[in-house]
Amino acid sequence: MPVHTNRGIRLPQNKEPAASRDVARLSRVERVTLPLSYGTEEIRPVCGLYETVMRGSPLTKPESQDELPLASSVTGVFSGTRVISHPLYGELDCAVIDVLAVEGDEEGKPANLDKLGPDKLLKIARDAGIIDELDGIPLHTKLSQWREEGCDFLVADGTQPEPYASSAWAVLNLSAERVQDGLKLAASCVGASGYHTAVFLSPERRRPLAQRLGEHRLFQVPNRYPVTQYARRYRTPLGKKRADALPMSARVCRIGVQACLALYRAAAYGKPHCGAVVTVAGDAVATPQNLYVPFGTPVQNLLDHCGLSQEPAYLILGDMMTGRAAESAELPVLPGMTCILALKVRPVTLTPTVCIGCGRCAKVCHAGLLPSEIVRRLENMHYERLAGLHPEDCDGCGACSYVCPSGREVALRVTEAAHAHGTIFLDWGEEDET
Ligand code: SF4
Ligand code: SF4
């Protein structure tokens, strides 16, 4: 992907007050809804109706090594199955578990991690059911791919979705050393020659973290959205000279800080990946906060815990720039969700109008695309002519939509164009030639 380091946008930061509050655990969860599979195949649960399942025990028995064994995030009673439609994952077959106990995080003596080879680490990541919060992809799938294709440098991405989420900060604040230990395991698994944790923090927050991890293990990204950390000038860790920067040809791969922590806990204590830290924020939330929740907990439970100053008009799973609107607060928290927003009004108030050709979308696009031109060709159904504009390089960051004065859903259309390109060509005349 082409990278233009001076592109992107500056966003207002709304991370306080959640970022400064301690991480809380949900005191009351009555029922969780957990996927039996994230794929399309039909998988039967291994437990019988009204059987008690222990926290961390498998709900399914995958038939292939590619499938992830999904475990119960709580101790409870299996009370049946249901199909849900989730904005992030589509239609999912799920197990419903009535909760008896949420806890179960006691840790004994950590295992010796020195002699864990790549195959063993891949097995640990798979058996623990770890899913990377950055993209919702199983960690063992990402590690196997990087091991095969090569990875020079591994980054624990402690930067955040924008502008509300602070769950990665909260995790680093609580467990930075363990995150780094997990990252080190992942780096040894894929054969990376180096690793560091990327953050965007104020000097007051960054200094203590640098002391805990070592300055050369912490990396401050620029104050721009989205983070373009693959660029040469952003590859130099704190406390190092520019000459120590990675070469442009180096392949840098990213995993989330929560996935790093889950890998460490799985390797050291045999713990499965059962929950996540989620930021609950937005102007309809009375007490914005980071919460640790078991997977499968209904979003409504998180909103009840934090309180609402008024009934939200708009619920977003994820953050403002890339999150998806949710119809119902009964949807479960699933891996890959690190932020939930409850807002009083819809964030986009402009009624979309025609493109005025101002060029702002192209100016901010960090992938160097021409978003308005891509959208024009898509809308004119000139799919064949999309190929040269590389809509597949779009990562959906949403910066183009954010700056569009006409209120157009540019990012959404560019993503559509990535799937449409090359499938059909309808010639509507000369209009597109100019
Ligand atoms: S959403 Fe895609 S087209 Fe828009 S700015 Fe981001 S990368 Fe560029
Ligand atoms: S920012 Fe909006 S109005 Fe301006 S060129 Fe892009 S799509 Fe058109």
Coordinates of C-alpha atoms and ligand atoms in Angstrom, one line a residue:
M1 CA 0.0 0.0 0.0
P2 CA 1.4 3.4 -0.8
V3 CA 1.9 5.5 2.3
H4 CA 1.8 9.3 2.5
T5 CA 3.0 10.3 5.9
N6 CA 1.7 13.8 5.8
R7 CA -1.9 12.8 5.1
G8 CA -4.6 11.7 7.5
I9 CA -6.5 14.1 9.8
R10 CA -6.4 15.4 13.3
L11 CA -9.4 14.4 15.4
P12 CA -10.8 15.9 18.6
Q13 CA -9.9 13.6 21.6
N14 CA -12.8 12.5 23.7
K15 CA -11.0 9.8 25.7
E16 CA -11.5 11.5 29.0
P17 CA -12.9 10.8 31.6
A18 CA -13.0 7.1 30.7
A19 CA -9.2 7.0 30.2
S20 CA -8.4 8.2 33.7
R21 CA -10.8 5.9 35.5
D22 CA -9.9 2.5 36.8
V23 CA -11.0 -0.5 34.8
A24 CA -14.1 -2.0 36.4
R25 CA -15.5 -5.5 36.3
L26 CA -19.2 -6.0 35.6
S27 CA -20.8 -7.0 38.9
R28 CA -23.8 -8.7 37.3
V29 CA -24.2 -10.7 34.1
E30 CA -27.1 -13.1 34.0
R31 CA -26.8 -14.6 30.5
V32 CA -24.2 -14.7 27.8
T33 CA -24.6 -15.5 24.1
L34 CA -21.5 -17.0 22.5
P35 CA -20.9 -17.9 18.9
L36 CA -20.4 -21.6 18.1
S37 CA -18.5 -20.6 15.0
Y38 CA -17.5 -17.5 13.2
G39 CA -17.6 -19.3 9.9
T40 CA -20.6 -20.5 7.8
E41 CA -20.4 -24.1 8.7
E42 CA -23.0 -25.5 11.1
I43 CA -21.4 -26.7 14.3
R44 CA -23.2 -28.5 17.1
P45 CA -22.4 -27.7 20.7
V46 CA -20.7 -30.5 22.7
C47 CA -22.7 -29.9 25.8
G48 CA -26.2 -31.2 26.5
L49 CA -29.2 -29.0 27.3
Y50 CA -29.2 -27.7 30.9
E51 CA -25.7 -29.2 31.4
T52 CA -23.3 -27.0 33.5
V53 CA -20.3 -25.7 31.5
M54 CA -17.2 -24.5 33.2
R55 CA -15.5 -21.2 32.3
G56 CA -12.9 -22.0 29.6
S57 CA -14.4 -25.4 28.7
P58 CA -15.0 -25.9 25.0
L59 CA -18.5 -25.4 23.5
T60 CA -17.6 -27.1 20.2
K61 CA -15.2 -29.6 18.8
P62 CA -13.7 -28.3 15.6
E63 CA -13.0 -30.9 12.9
S64 CA -10.1 -29.1 11.3
Q65 CA -7.0 -27.3 12.6
D66 CA -8.2 -24.1 10.9
E67 CA -11.3 -23.8 13.0
L68 CA -11.1 -22.2 16.4
P69 CA -12.3 -24.1 19.4
L70 CA -14.7 -21.7 21.1
A71 CA -14.9 -21.9 24.9
S72 CA -17.4 -20.7 27.4
S73 CA -16.5 -17.3 28.9
V74 CA -18.4 -18.0 32.2
T75 CA -19.4 -20.9 34.3
G76 CA -23.1 -21.5 33.7
V77 CA -25.9 -23.7 32.4
F78 CA -26.2 -24.3 28.7
S79 CA -29.9 -23.3 28.0
G80 CA -30.1 -23.7 24.2
T81 CA -29.0 -22.1 20.9
R82 CA -30.2 -19.1 18.9
V83 CA -29.2 -17.3 15.7
I84 CA -28.2 -13.7 15.9
S85 CA -27.4 -11.1 13.3
H86 CA -24.4 -9.2 14.5
P87 CA -23.2 -6.0 12.7
L88 CA -19.6 -7.0 12.9
Y89 CA -19.9 -10.7 12.1
G90 CA -23.2 -11.2 10.3
E91 CA -25.4 -14.2 11.1
L92 CA -24.1 -16.4 13.9
D93 CA -25.2 -19.6 15.5
C94 CA -24.8 -19.1 19.2
A95 CA -25.0 -20.9 22.5
V96 CA -27.0 -19.3 25.3
I97 CA -25.6 -19.8 28.8
D98 CA -27.3 -18.8 32.0
V99 CA -24.5 -17.5 34.3
L100 CA -23.6 -19.1 37.6
A101 CA -20.1 -17.4 38.0
V102 CA -18.1 -15.0 35.9
E103 CA -14.8 -15.1 37.9
G104 CA -12.1 -17.7 37.6
D105 CA -9.0 -15.8 36.9
E106 CA -6.8 -17.2 39.7
E107 CA -3.3 -17.7 38.5
G108 CA -0.9 -20.3 39.9
K109 CA 2.8 -20.5 39.2
P110 CA 3.7 -19.4 35.7
A111 CA 5.0 -22.0 33.3
N112 CA 8.5 -21.6 32.0
L113 CA 8.2 -19.7 28.7
D114 CA 11.8 -20.0 27.5
K115 CA 11.5 -23.3 25.6
L116 CA 8.2 -22.7 23.7
G117 CA 8.9 -23.3 20.0
P118 CA 6.8 -21.8 17.2
D119 CA 4.5 -24.9 16.8
K120 CA 3.8 -25.0 20.5
L121 CA 3.0 -21.3 20.5
L122 CA 0.6 -21.6 17.6
K123 CA -1.2 -24.5 19.4
I124 CA -1.4 -22.4 22.6
A125 CA -2.9 -19.5 20.7
R126 CA -5.4 -21.7 18.9
D127 CA -6.4 -23.8 21.9
A128 CA -6.9 -20.6 24.0
G129 CA -9.3 -19.3 21.3
I130 CA -7.5 -16.0 21.0
I131 CA -9.0 -13.5 18.5
D132 CA -7.1 -10.3 17.8
E133 CA -9.1 -7.3 18.7
L134 CA -7.6 -5.2 15.9
D135 CA -9.4 -7.1 13.1
G136 CA -11.4 -10.1 14.6
I137 CA -9.0 -12.6 13.1
P138 CA -7.8 -15.6 15.2
L139 CA -4.3 -15.0 16.4
H140 CA -3.0 -18.4 15.4
T141 CA -4.1 -17.7 11.8
K142 CA -2.2 -14.4 11.7
L143 CA 0.9 -15.9 13.3
S144 CA 0.9 -18.9 11.0
Q145 CA 0.6 -16.7 7.9
W146 CA 3.4 -14.3 9.1
R147 CA 5.6 -17.3 9.9
E148 CA 5.1 -18.6 6.4
E149 CA 5.4 -15.3 4.6
G150 CA 8.0 -13.7 6.8
C151 CA 7.7 -10.9 9.4
D152 CA 10.7 -8.6 10.2
F153 CA 9.2 -6.6 13.0
L154 CA 6.2 -7.1 15.3
V155 CA 4.2 -4.2 16.8
A156 CA 1.8 -4.4 19.7
D157 CA -0.7 -1.8 18.6
G158 CA -1.6 0.2 21.7
T159 CA -2.9 3.1 19.6
Q160 CA -6.7 3.4 19.7
P161 CA -9.7 3.7 17.5
E162 CA -10.7 7.4 17.5
P163 CA -11.8 9.5 19.1
Y164 CA -13.3 7.9 22.2
A165 CA -11.7 4.5 22.9
S166 CA -9.1 4.1 25.6
S167 CA -9.3 0.4 26.3
A168 CA -5.7 -0.3 25.0
W169 CA -4.3 2.4 27.3
A170 CA -6.2 0.8 30.2
V171 CA -4.8 -2.6 29.4
L172 CA -1.2 -1.2 29.1
N173 CA -1.7 0.7 32.3
L174 CA -2.7 -2.5 34.2
S175 CA -0.5 -5.1 32.4
A176 CA 2.2 -3.5 30.2
E177 CA 4.9 -6.0 31.2
R178 CA 2.6 -9.0 30.4
V179 CA 1.6 -7.4 27.1
Q180 CA 5.3 -7.1 26.2
D181 CA 6.0 -10.7 27.3
G182 CA 3.1 -11.9 25.0
L183 CA 4.5 -9.8 22.2
K184 CA 7.9 -11.3 22.7
L185 CA 6.4 -14.8 22.4
A186 CA 4.5 -13.8 19.3
A187 CA 7.8 -12.3 17.8
S188 CA 9.7 -15.5 18.5
C189 CA 6.8 -17.6 17.0
V190 CA 7.0 -15.7 13.6
G191 CA 10.8 -15.2 13.7
A192 CA 10.7 -11.4 13.9
S193 CA 14.0 -9.8 14.7
G194 CA 12.5 -7.1 16.8
Y195 CA 9.3 -5.8 18.5
H196 CA 7.8 -2.8 20.2
T197 CA 4.6 -1.3 21.5
A198 CA 3.1 1.6 19.6
V199 CA 1.1 4.2 21.5
F200 CA -0.1 7.8 21.2
L201 CA 0.2 9.2 24.7
S202 CA 0.8 12.5 26.4
P203 CA 4.3 12.8 27.9
E204 CA 2.8 12.4 31.4
R205 CA 1.3 9.0 30.4
R206 CA 4.2 7.9 28.2
R207 CA 7.1 8.4 30.6
P208 CA 6.1 5.9 33.3
L209 CA 5.2 3.4 30.5
A210 CA 8.7 3.9 28.9
Q211 CA 10.2 3.2 32.3
R212 CA 8.3 0.0 32.7
L213 CA 8.9 -1.4 29.2
G214 CA 12.3 0.2 28.3
E215 CA 12.4 3.3 26.1
H216 CA 13.5 1.4 23.0
R217 CA 10.4 -0.8 23.4
L218 CA 7.9 2.0 23.2
F219 CA 7.1 3.9 20.0
Q220 CA 5.1 7.1 19.8
V221 CA 3.0 7.4 16.7
P222 CA 2.2 10.8 15.1
N223 CA -0.9 12.8 16.1
R224 CA -2.8 12.0 13.0
Y225 CA -5.6 9.7 12.1
P226 CA -5.2 7.0 10.9
V227 CA -1.8 5.9 12.2
T228 CA 0.6 5.5 9.3
Q229 CA 3.3 3.7 11.3
Y230 CA 4.7 1.8 8.3
A231 CA 6.5 4.9 7.2
R232 CA 10.2 5.1 7.7
R233 CA 10.2 8.2 9.8
Y234 CA 7.8 6.6 12.3
R235 CA 9.8 3.5 12.7
T236 CA 12.3 4.8 15.2
P237 CA 11.5 3.8 18.8
L238 CA 11.8 6.4 21.5
G239 CA 15.4 6.9 22.7
K240 CA 16.9 5.7 19.4
K241 CA 18.5 7.6 16.6
R242 CA 16.9 8.0 13.3
A243 CA 19.7 5.8 11.9
D244 CA 18.2 2.9 13.9
A245 CA 14.9 3.1 12.0
L246 CA 13.8 0.0 10.1
P247 CA 14.5 -0.1 6.4
M248 CA 11.5 0.6 4.2
S249 CA 11.7 -3.0 2.8
A250 CA 11.1 -4.5 6.3
R251 CA 7.8 -6.2 6.8
V252 CA 6.1 -4.9 9.9
C253 CA 3.1 -6.8 11.3
R254 CA 0.6 -5.7 14.1
I255 CA -1.3 -7.4 16.8
G256 CA -3.5 -5.9 19.5
V257 CA -2.3 -5.4 23.0
Q258 CA -5.2 -7.5 24.4
A259 CA -4.3 -10.4 22.1
C260 CA -0.7 -10.1 23.3
L261 CA -1.9 -10.3 26.9
A262 CA -4.2 -13.2 26.1
L263 CA -1.2 -15.1 24.5
Y264 CA 0.9 -14.5 27.6
R265 CA -1.8 -15.7 29.9
A266 CA -2.5 -18.7 27.8
A267 CA 1.2 -19.7 27.7
A268 CA 2.0 -18.9 31.3
Y269 CA -1.2 -20.0 33.1
G270 CA -3.1 -22.1 30.5
K271 CA -5.9 -19.5 30.5
P272 CA -8.4 -19.3 27.6
H273 CA -9.4 -16.0 26.0
C274 CA -12.7 -15.3 27.8
G275 CA -13.2 -11.5 27.8
A276 CA -12.0 -8.1 26.9
V277 CA -11.6 -4.6 28.2
V278 CA -14.2 -2.4 26.4
T279 CA -14.6 1.4 26.6
V280 CA -18.2 2.6 27.2
A281 CA -18.5 6.2 26.2
G282 CA -20.5 8.8 24.3
D283 CA -22.5 11.8 25.3
A284 CA -25.5 9.7 26.5
V285 CA -23.4 7.7 29.0
A286 CA -23.4 9.1 32.6
T287 CA -20.1 7.5 33.7
P288 CA -17.8 6.7 30.7
Q289 CA -15.5 3.9 31.8
N290 CA -13.4 1.0 30.7
L291 CA -15.0 -2.3 31.7
Y292 CA -13.7 -5.9 31.7
V293 CA -16.5 -8.1 30.5
P294 CA -16.8 -11.8 29.6
F295 CA -17.5 -12.3 25.9
G296 CA -21.2 -12.8 25.1
T297 CA -22.3 -10.2 27.6
P298 CA -25.2 -8.1 26.2
V299 CA -24.3 -4.5 25.4
Q300 CA -27.2 -3.4 27.6
N301 CA -25.4 -4.8 30.7
L302 CA -22.5 -2.4 30.0
L303 CA -24.8 0.6 29.5
D304 CA -26.6 -0.3 32.8
H305 CA -23.3 -0.4 34.6
C306 CA -22.2 3.0 33.4
G307 CA -25.6 4.6 33.5
L308 CA -27.3 6.7 30.8
S309 CA -27.9 10.4 31.1
Q310 CA -30.7 10.0 28.5
E311 CA -31.9 7.3 26.2
P312 CA -29.3 7.0 23.3
A313 CA -30.6 7.8 19.8
Y314 CA -27.6 6.0 18.3
L315 CA -25.6 3.0 19.4
I316 CA -22.2 2.2 17.8
L317 CA -20.2 -0.9 18.2
G318 CA -16.7 0.3 17.8
D319 CA -15.6 4.0 17.7
M320 CA -16.9 6.9 15.7
M321 CA -14.7 6.6 12.6
T322 CA -15.0 2.9 11.9
G323 CA -17.7 1.5 14.2
R324 CA -21.0 0.0 13.0
A325 CA -24.4 1.1 14.1
A326 CA -26.3 -1.4 16.2
E327 CA -30.0 -1.8 16.2
S328 CA -30.3 -3.4 19.6
A329 CA -28.4 -3.2 22.9
E330 CA -29.2 -6.9 23.4
L331 CA -26.3 -7.8 21.0
P332 CA -23.4 -9.6 22.7
V333 CA -19.9 -8.2 23.2
L334 CA -17.7 -10.3 21.0
P335 CA -13.9 -10.4 20.3
G336 CA -12.9 -7.5 18.2
M337 CA -15.1 -5.0 20.1
T338 CA -13.1 -2.6 22.2
C339 CA -15.5 0.3 22.3
I340 CA -19.2 1.0 22.6
L341 CA -20.7 4.4 22.0
A342 CA -24.1 5.6 23.1
L343 CA -24.9 9.0 21.5
K344 CA -27.7 11.5 21.9
V345 CA -27.8 12.4 18.2
R346 CA -26.7 10.8 15.0
P347 CA -23.0 11.7 14.4
V348 CA -23.6 12.6 10.8
T349 CA -26.0 15.5 10.7
L350 CA -25.4 16.6 7.1
T351 CA -27.9 15.5 4.5
P352 CA -25.6 14.0 1.8
T353 CA -25.5 16.2 -1.3
V354 CA -23.6 16.1 -4.6
C355 CA -19.8 16.0 -4.8
I356 CA -18.5 19.5 -5.3
G357 CA -15.1 18.3 -6.3
C358 CA -13.3 20.1 -3.5
G359 CA -10.6 17.4 -3.4
R360 CA -10.5 17.1 0.5
C361 CA -11.0 13.4 0.4
A362 CA -8.0 12.8 -1.8
K363 CA -5.9 15.2 0.3
V364 CA -6.5 13.3 3.5
C365 CA -6.4 9.7 2.2
H366 CA -3.3 8.1 3.7
A367 CA -3.5 5.3 1.0
G368 CA -3.0 7.9 -1.7
L369 CA -6.4 7.1 -3.4
L370 CA -8.8 9.4 -5.3
P371 CA -11.9 8.6 -3.3
S372 CA -14.3 11.0 -5.1
E373 CA -13.2 9.6 -8.5
I374 CA -13.6 6.0 -7.3
V375 CA -17.2 6.8 -6.1
R376 CA -18.0 8.6 -9.4
R377 CA -17.0 5.5 -11.4
L378 CA -18.9 3.2 -9.0
E379 CA -22.0 5.3 -9.3
N380 CA -21.8 5.4 -13.1
M381 CA -21.3 1.6 -13.0
H382 CA -18.0 1.9 -14.8
Y383 CA -16.7 -0.9 -12.8
E384 CA -14.0 -1.9 -15.3
R385 CA -12.4 1.6 -14.9
L386 CA -12.1 1.2 -11.2
A387 CA -9.2 -1.2 -11.4
G388 CA -6.6 1.5 -12.1
L389 CA -7.7 3.5 -9.0
H390 CA -7.0 0.6 -6.6
P391 CA -10.0 0.8 -4.3
E392 CA -8.7 -2.4 -2.7
D393 CA -6.0 -0.3 -1.0
C394 CA -8.7 1.3 1.1
D395 CA -8.6 0.2 4.8
G396 CA -12.0 1.9 5.6
C397 CA -10.4 4.4 8.0
G398 CA -13.2 6.8 7.3
A399 CA -11.1 10.0 7.1
C400 CA -12.5 10.9 3.6
S401 CA -16.1 10.8 4.9
Y402 CA -15.1 12.8 8.0
V403 CA -13.8 15.7 5.9
C404 CA -16.4 15.7 3.1
P405 CA -18.3 19.0 3.2
S406 CA -21.1 17.4 1.2
G407 CA -21.7 14.8 3.9
R408 CA -21.2 11.9 1.5
E409 CA -20.4 8.4 2.8
V410 CA -17.3 8.3 0.7
A411 CA -15.5 5.6 2.7
L412 CA -18.4 3.2 2.5
R413 CA -18.6 3.6 -1.3
V414 CA -14.9 3.1 -1.8
T415 CA -15.2 -0.1 0.2
E416 CA -18.1 -1.2 -2.1
A417 CA -16.0 -0.3 -5.1
A418 CA -13.2 -2.6 -3.9
H419 CA -15.6 -5.5 -4.3
A420 CA -17.3 -4.3 -7.4
H421 CA -14.2 -3.7 -9.5
G422 CA -13.7 -5.7 -12.7
T423 CA -17.1 -7.5 -12.5
I424 CA -19.0 -5.7 -15.2
F425 CA -18.5 -2.9 -17.6
L426 CA -21.4 -0.8 -18.9
D427 CA -20.5 1.9 -21.3
W428 CA -22.8 4.8 -20.8
G429 CA -21.2 7.0 -23.4
E430 CA -18.4 9.5 -23.4
E431 CA -19.2 11.1 -20.0
D432 CA -16.5 9.2 -18.2
E433 CA -13.7 9.8 -20.6
T434 CA -12.8 13.3 -19.3
Ligands
SF4_1 S1 -11.6 5.3 4.0 FE1 -10.3 4.5 2.3 S2 -10.5 6.1 0.7 FE2 -11.2 7.0 2.6 S3 -9.4 8.0 3.5 FE3 -9.5 6.0 4.4 S4 -8.2 4.7 3.1 FE4 -8.6 6.6 1.9
SF4_2 S1 -14.5 15.6 0.0 FE1 -16.7 15.1 -0.7 S2 -17.3 16.9 -1.9 FE2 -15.0 17.0 -1.7 S3 -14.2 15.9 -3.6 FE3 -14.4 14.3 -1.9 S4 -16.4 13.4 -2.2 FE4 -16.4 15.3 -3.3

